[in-house]
Amino acid sequence: MDDETHDVLTANLNEGTGTTYNAFAYKKAADKVRPVATTLPEDFRIVRRIPSDPLANMPMLPTHPPEFTPGKRYTQERKDNMKANPDGFLWPEEEKLIHHIIKIHEMGFAWNEMEKGKFTSDYFDPVVFPTIEHIPWSLKNIPIPPGIYDKVIKILKDKINSGVYEPSNSSYRSRWFCVLKKDGKSLRLVHDLQPLNAVAIRDSGVPPM
């Protein structure tokens, strides 16, 4: 977290109402935690692989797309909520083509946390952060406000079920907290990686965490 301003979601614990509100925390530029400027070990070079030509089996776009039929993920309800042509700018056949393309590539889209996945190791190895010598940290986490406890637990379970979070044994424990998304209702988990930033070797091609 290196944003100069970020929302911290908390709760009214004194009255026990569970009402949530936004509190703003400001971080000065001088307080930012930046990666260490030193030589990046060659072993940590990220290699991208392309095992096959992704365009080799690319289907031709039809000039007359078929009528929409619900798929495994791209259901009728999701199509209705897509609103692909709200201003009527597209011709009917062009709008049908949009839904046809989404339908045949529906497994590449995610409408909820459970449908999200991760990059296959055929293209990238798991990313390893090069660091300087340091002592592992184990930080006490910020308590989850009672008013959003159930929502946070659901987010964590969804991320575990989708494979984004995995069980692990580690000497490290970093803090995390929740912020509101732009819709003003949904929650986003934010991991405070400032301790990692302080010992990570700077990669000129990767932005700070």
mmCIF file of C-alpha atoms in Angstrom:
data_model
loop_
_atom_site.group_PDB
_atom_site.id
_atom_site.type_symbol
_atom_site.label_atom_id
_atom_site.label_comp_id
_atom_site.label_asym_id
_atom_site.label_seq_id
_atom_site.Cartn_x
_atom_site.Cartn_y
_atom_site.Cartn_z
ATOM 1 C CA MET A 1 0.000 0.000 0.000
ATOM 2 C CA ASP A 2 1.821 3.098 -1.201
ATOM 3 C CA ASP A 3 -1.110 5.344 -2.033
ATOM 4 C CA GLU A 4 -0.885 8.734 -0.401
ATOM 5 C CA THR A 5 -4.553 8.488 0.552
ATOM 6 C CA HIS A 6 -6.580 5.374 1.213
ATOM 7 C CA ASP A 7 -9.911 4.511 2.837
ATOM 8 C CA VAL A 8 -9.929 2.439 6.001
ATOM 9 C CA LEU A 9 -13.246 0.782 6.775
ATOM 10 C CA THR A 10 -14.088 0.605 10.467
ATOM 11 C CA ALA A 11 -17.131 0.323 12.710
ATOM 12 C CA ASN A 12 -18.851 2.091 15.584
ATOM 13 C CA LEU A 13 -17.754 -0.297 18.329
ATOM 14 C CA ASN A 14 -18.730 1.927 21.251
ATOM 15 C CA GLU A 15 -22.434 1.824 20.537
ATOM 16 C CA GLY A 16 -22.341 -1.751 19.265
ATOM 17 C CA THR A 17 -24.481 -0.857 16.269
ATOM 18 C CA GLY A 18 -22.172 -2.422 13.703
ATOM 19 C CA THR A 19 -22.631 0.661 11.512
ATOM 20 C CA THR A 20 -19.761 1.086 9.075
ATOM 21 C CA TYR A 21 -18.245 4.323 7.877
ATOM 22 C CA ASN A 22 -15.161 5.600 6.072
ATOM 23 C CA ALA A 23 -12.138 7.021 7.841
ATOM 24 C CA PHE A 24 -9.409 8.597 5.744
ATOM 25 C CA ALA A 25 -5.734 8.022 6.484
ATOM 26 C CA TYR A 26 -3.148 10.182 4.772
ATOM 27 C CA LYS A 27 0.385 9.118 4.027
ATOM 28 C CA LYS A 28 3.001 11.695 3.173
ATOM 29 C CA ALA A 29 5.332 11.014 0.264
ATOM 30 C CA ALA A 30 8.263 10.918 2.691
ATOM 31 C CA ASP A 31 6.587 8.075 4.595
ATOM 32 C CA LYS A 32 6.354 5.766 1.594
ATOM 33 C CA VAL A 33 8.224 2.479 1.881
ATOM 34 C CA ARG A 34 10.215 1.869 -1.281
ATOM 35 C CA PRO A 35 12.077 -1.245 -2.525
ATOM 36 C CA VAL A 36 15.824 -1.519 -2.077
ATOM 37 C CA ALA A 37 18.005 -0.271 -4.936
ATOM 38 C CA THR A 38 20.564 -3.021 -5.496
ATOM 39 C CA THR A 39 21.487 -5.613 -8.120
ATOM 40 C CA LEU A 40 18.677 -7.990 -9.062
ATOM 41 C CA PRO A 41 19.890 -11.627 -8.930
ATOM 42 C CA GLU A 42 19.765 -13.423 -12.271
ATOM 43 C CA ASP A 43 17.895 -16.345 -10.671
ATOM 44 C CA PHE A 44 14.856 -14.125 -10.169
ATOM 45 C CA ARG A 45 14.420 -13.227 -13.808
ATOM 46 C CA ILE A 46 10.803 -13.741 -14.890
ATOM 47 C CA VAL A 47 10.600 -15.825 -18.060
ATOM 48 C CA ARG A 48 7.465 -15.790 -20.191
ATOM 49 C CA ARG A 49 6.744 -18.900 -22.234
ATOM 50 C CA ILE A 50 4.358 -19.308 -25.154
ATOM 51 C CA PRO A 51 3.838 -23.086 -25.492
ATOM 52 C CA SER A 52 1.631 -22.737 -28.560
ATOM 53 C CA ASP A 53 0.423 -20.120 -30.998
ATOM 54 C CA PRO A 54 -2.694 -18.565 -29.392
ATOM 55 C CA LEU A 55 -3.937 -17.459 -32.818
ATOM 56 C CA ALA A 56 -3.531 -20.851 -34.506
ATOM 57 C CA ASN A 57 -7.064 -22.066 -33.726
ATOM 58 C CA MET A 58 -8.759 -18.686 -33.613
ATOM 59 C CA PRO A 59 -12.227 -19.134 -35.172
ATOM 60 C CA MET A 60 -13.415 -16.860 -37.951
ATOM 61 C CA LEU A 61 -16.037 -14.325 -36.943
ATOM 62 C CA PRO A 62 -19.408 -15.098 -38.539
ATOM 63 C CA THR A 63 -21.011 -12.467 -40.742
ATOM 64 C CA HIS A 64 -24.424 -13.595 -39.476
ATOM 65 C CA PRO A 65 -24.075 -14.540 -35.783
ATOM 66 C CA PRO A 66 -26.459 -17.191 -34.451
ATOM 67 C CA GLU A 67 -29.223 -16.391 -32.003
ATOM 68 C CA PHE A 68 -28.073 -16.360 -28.394
ATOM 69 C CA THR A 69 -28.367 -19.530 -26.343
ATOM 70 C CA PRO A 70 -27.356 -19.550 -22.646
ATOM 71 C CA GLY A 71 -23.997 -21.111 -21.824
ATOM 72 C CA LYS A 72 -22.402 -22.499 -18.692
ATOM 73 C CA ARG A 73 -21.280 -19.080 -17.456
ATOM 74 C CA TYR A 74 -22.809 -16.613 -19.882
ATOM 75 C CA THR A 75 -26.401 -17.144 -18.857
ATOM 76 C CA GLN A 76 -29.498 -15.323 -20.046
ATOM 77 C CA GLU A 77 -29.521 -13.255 -16.856
ATOM 78 C CA ARG A 78 -25.919 -12.163 -17.345
ATOM 79 C CA LYS A 79 -26.606 -11.312 -20.973
ATOM 80 C CA ASP A 80 -29.560 -9.148 -19.955
ATOM 81 C CA ASN A 81 -27.409 -7.346 -17.387
ATOM 82 C CA MET A 82 -24.559 -6.813 -19.857
ATOM 83 C CA LYS A 83 -26.243 -3.849 -21.604
ATOM 84 C CA ALA A 84 -23.813 -4.113 -24.518
ATOM 85 C CA ASN A 85 -25.672 -1.563 -26.651
ATOM 86 C CA PRO A 86 -27.321 0.952 -24.287
ATOM 87 C CA ASP A 87 -27.395 3.831 -26.801
ATOM 88 C CA GLY A 88 -28.501 1.762 -29.784
ATOM 89 C CA PHE A 89 -25.320 2.690 -31.667
ATOM 90 C CA LEU A 90 -24.673 -0.859 -32.894
ATOM 91 C CA TRP A 91 -26.695 -2.636 -35.546
ATOM 92 C CA PRO A 92 -28.651 -5.690 -34.338
ATOM 93 C CA GLU A 93 -26.195 -8.068 -36.043
ATOM 94 C CA GLU A 94 -23.254 -6.309 -34.376
ATOM 95 C CA GLU A 95 -24.878 -6.632 -30.971
ATOM 96 C CA LYS A 96 -25.521 -10.324 -31.618
ATOM 97 C CA LEU A 97 -21.851 -10.711 -32.564
ATOM 98 C CA ILE A 98 -20.758 -9.247 -29.214
ATOM 99 C CA HIS A 99 -22.835 -11.760 -27.286
ATOM 100 C CA HIS A 100 -21.676 -14.569 -29.574
ATOM 101 C CA ILE A 101 -17.989 -13.774 -28.916
ATOM 102 C CA ILE A 102 -18.561 -13.580 -25.160
ATOM 103 C CA LYS A 103 -20.432 -16.882 -25.283
ATOM 104 C CA ILE A 104 -17.701 -18.843 -27.106
ATOM 105 C CA HIS A 105 -15.043 -17.387 -24.763
ATOM 106 C CA GLU A 106 -17.204 -17.467 -21.634
ATOM 107 C CA MET A 107 -14.665 -19.444 -19.582
ATOM 108 C CA GLY A 108 -12.279 -16.506 -19.916
ATOM 109 C CA PHE A 109 -14.703 -14.220 -18.056
ATOM 110 C CA ALA A 110 -15.506 -14.136 -14.350
ATOM 111 C CA TRP A 111 -18.730 -12.698 -12.976
ATOM 112 C CA ASN A 112 -17.964 -13.546 -9.350
ATOM 113 C CA GLU A 113 -15.062 -14.486 -7.089
ATOM 114 C CA MET A 114 -15.634 -18.225 -7.515
ATOM 115 C CA GLU A 115 -15.093 -17.996 -11.279
ATOM 116 C CA LYS A 116 -11.768 -16.217 -10.999
ATOM 117 C CA GLY A 117 -8.661 -18.264 -11.587
ATOM 118 C CA LYS A 118 -4.923 -17.764 -11.859
ATOM 119 C CA PHE A 119 -2.299 -17.804 -14.578
ATOM 120 C CA THR A 120 -1.340 -21.275 -15.703
ATOM 121 C CA SER A 121 2.251 -22.314 -15.058
ATOM 122 C CA ASP A 122 2.536 -23.192 -18.772
ATOM 123 C CA TYR A 123 3.119 -19.489 -19.392
ATOM 124 C CA PHE A 124 4.631 -18.182 -16.151
ATOM 125 C CA ASP A 125 6.360 -19.718 -13.161
ATOM 126 C CA PRO A 126 5.126 -18.532 -9.750
ATOM 127 C CA VAL A 127 6.581 -15.098 -9.016
ATOM 128 C CA VAL A 128 9.311 -15.055 -6.361
ATOM 129 C CA PHE A 129 10.258 -11.747 -4.740
ATOM 130 C CA PRO A 130 14.023 -11.269 -4.387
ATOM 131 C CA THR A 131 14.934 -9.759 -1.021
ATOM 132 C CA ILE A 132 17.952 -8.659 0.951
ATOM 133 C CA GLU A 133 18.827 -10.421 4.207
ATOM 134 C CA HIS A 134 16.253 -9.666 6.879
ATOM 135 C CA ILE A 135 14.428 -11.017 9.917
ATOM 136 C CA PRO A 136 10.919 -12.404 9.165
ATOM 137 C CA TRP A 137 8.068 -10.317 10.552
ATOM 138 C CA SER A 138 4.851 -11.460 12.190
ATOM 139 C CA LEU A 139 2.473 -8.535 12.624
ATOM 140 C CA LYS A 140 -0.799 -8.532 14.522
ATOM 141 C CA ASN A 141 -3.668 -7.908 12.149
ATOM 142 C CA ILE A 142 -6.188 -5.079 12.366
ATOM 143 C CA PRO A 143 -9.384 -6.445 14.003
ATOM 144 C CA ILE A 144 -12.317 -7.069 11.662
ATOM 145 C CA PRO A 145 -15.196 -4.702 12.544
ATOM 146 C CA PRO A 146 -18.226 -6.723 13.732
ATOM 147 C CA GLY A 147 -20.501 -4.962 11.249
ATOM 148 C CA ILE A 148 -18.682 -6.459 8.246
ATOM 149 C CA TYR A 149 -17.384 -9.683 9.822
ATOM 150 C CA ASP A 150 -19.674 -12.058 7.895
ATOM 151 C CA LYS A 151 -18.943 -10.311 4.579
ATOM 152 C CA VAL A 152 -15.188 -10.531 5.139
ATOM 153 C CA ILE A 153 -15.364 -14.234 6.024
ATOM 154 C CA LYS A 154 -17.341 -14.888 2.829
ATOM 155 C CA ILE A 155 -14.718 -13.054 0.747
ATOM 156 C CA LEU A 156 -11.950 -15.139 2.318
ATOM 157 C CA LYS A 157 -13.806 -18.416 1.713
ATOM 158 C CA ASP A 158 -14.532 -17.466 -1.903
ATOM 159 C CA LYS A 159 -10.853 -16.698 -2.532
ATOM 160 C CA ILE A 160 -9.840 -20.042 -1.016
ATOM 161 C CA ASN A 161 -12.413 -21.949 -3.085
ATOM 162 C CA SER A 162 -11.304 -20.205 -6.291
ATOM 163 C CA GLY A 163 -7.625 -21.019 -5.645
ATOM 164 C CA VAL A 164 -6.511 -17.407 -5.186
ATOM 165 C CA TYR A 165 -5.651 -18.066 -1.531
ATOM 166 C CA GLU A 166 -3.834 -21.282 -0.622
ATOM 167 C CA PRO A 167 -2.930 -22.857 2.735
ATOM 168 C CA SER A 168 0.692 -22.283 3.707
ATOM 169 C CA ASN A 169 3.203 -22.497 6.542
ATOM 170 C CA SER A 170 5.317 -19.390 6.841
ATOM 171 C CA SER A 171 7.479 -17.370 9.206
ATOM 172 C CA TYR A 172 5.804 -14.211 7.911
ATOM 173 C CA ARG A 173 2.496 -12.583 8.691
ATOM 174 C CA SER A 174 1.506 -9.235 7.192
ATOM 175 C CA ARG A 175 -1.479 -7.069 7.980
ATOM 176 C CA TRP A 176 -4.555 -6.733 5.794
ATOM 177 C CA PHE A 177 -7.731 -4.693 5.982
ATOM 178 C CA CYS A 178 -10.845 -3.829 3.962
ATOM 179 C CA VAL A 179 -11.841 -0.822 1.888
ATOM 180 C CA LEU A 180 -15.038 -0.003 0.056
ATOM 181 C CA LYS A 181 -15.103 -0.386 -3.703
ATOM 182 C CA LYS A 182 -16.326 2.413 -5.948
ATOM 183 C CA ASP A 183 -19.902 1.140 -5.776
ATOM 184 C CA GLY A 184 -19.943 2.125 -2.096
ATOM 185 C CA LYS A 185 -21.156 -1.330 -1.013
ATOM 186 C CA SER A 186 -18.720 -4.092 -1.966
ATOM 187 C CA LEU A 187 -15.570 -4.747 0.051
ATOM 188 C CA ARG A 188 -12.025 -5.188 -1.218
ATOM 189 C CA LEU A 189 -9.258 -6.867 0.774
ATOM 190 C CA VAL A 190 -6.025 -4.870 0.852
ATOM 191 C CA HIS A 191 -2.746 -6.448 1.953
ATOM 192 C CA ASP A 192 -0.266 -4.133 3.652
ATOM 193 C CA LEU A 193 3.000 -5.134 1.987
ATOM 194 C CA GLN A 194 5.095 -2.250 3.276
ATOM 195 C CA PRO A 195 7.362 -4.614 5.295
ATOM 196 C CA LEU A 196 8.011 -6.605 2.105
ATOM 197 C CA ASN A 197 8.697 -3.400 0.183
ATOM 198 C CA ALA A 198 11.359 -2.489 2.734
ATOM 199 C CA VAL A 199 13.424 -5.635 2.012
ATOM 200 C CA ALA A 200 12.473 -6.366 -1.624
ATOM 201 C CA ILE A 201 15.047 -5.669 -4.330
ATOM 202 C CA ARG A 202 13.727 -3.086 -6.741
ATOM 203 C CA ASP A 203 12.794 -4.265 -10.220
ATOM 204 C CA SER A 204 12.773 -1.337 -12.640
ATOM 205 C CA GLY A 205 10.036 -3.032 -14.682
ATOM 206 C CA VAL A 206 7.602 -3.603 -11.796
ATOM 207 C CA PRO A 207 5.732 -0.848 -9.893
ATOM 208 C CA PRO A 208 6.043 -0.712 -6.075
ATOM 209 C CA MET A 209 3.567 -2.833 -4.107
#
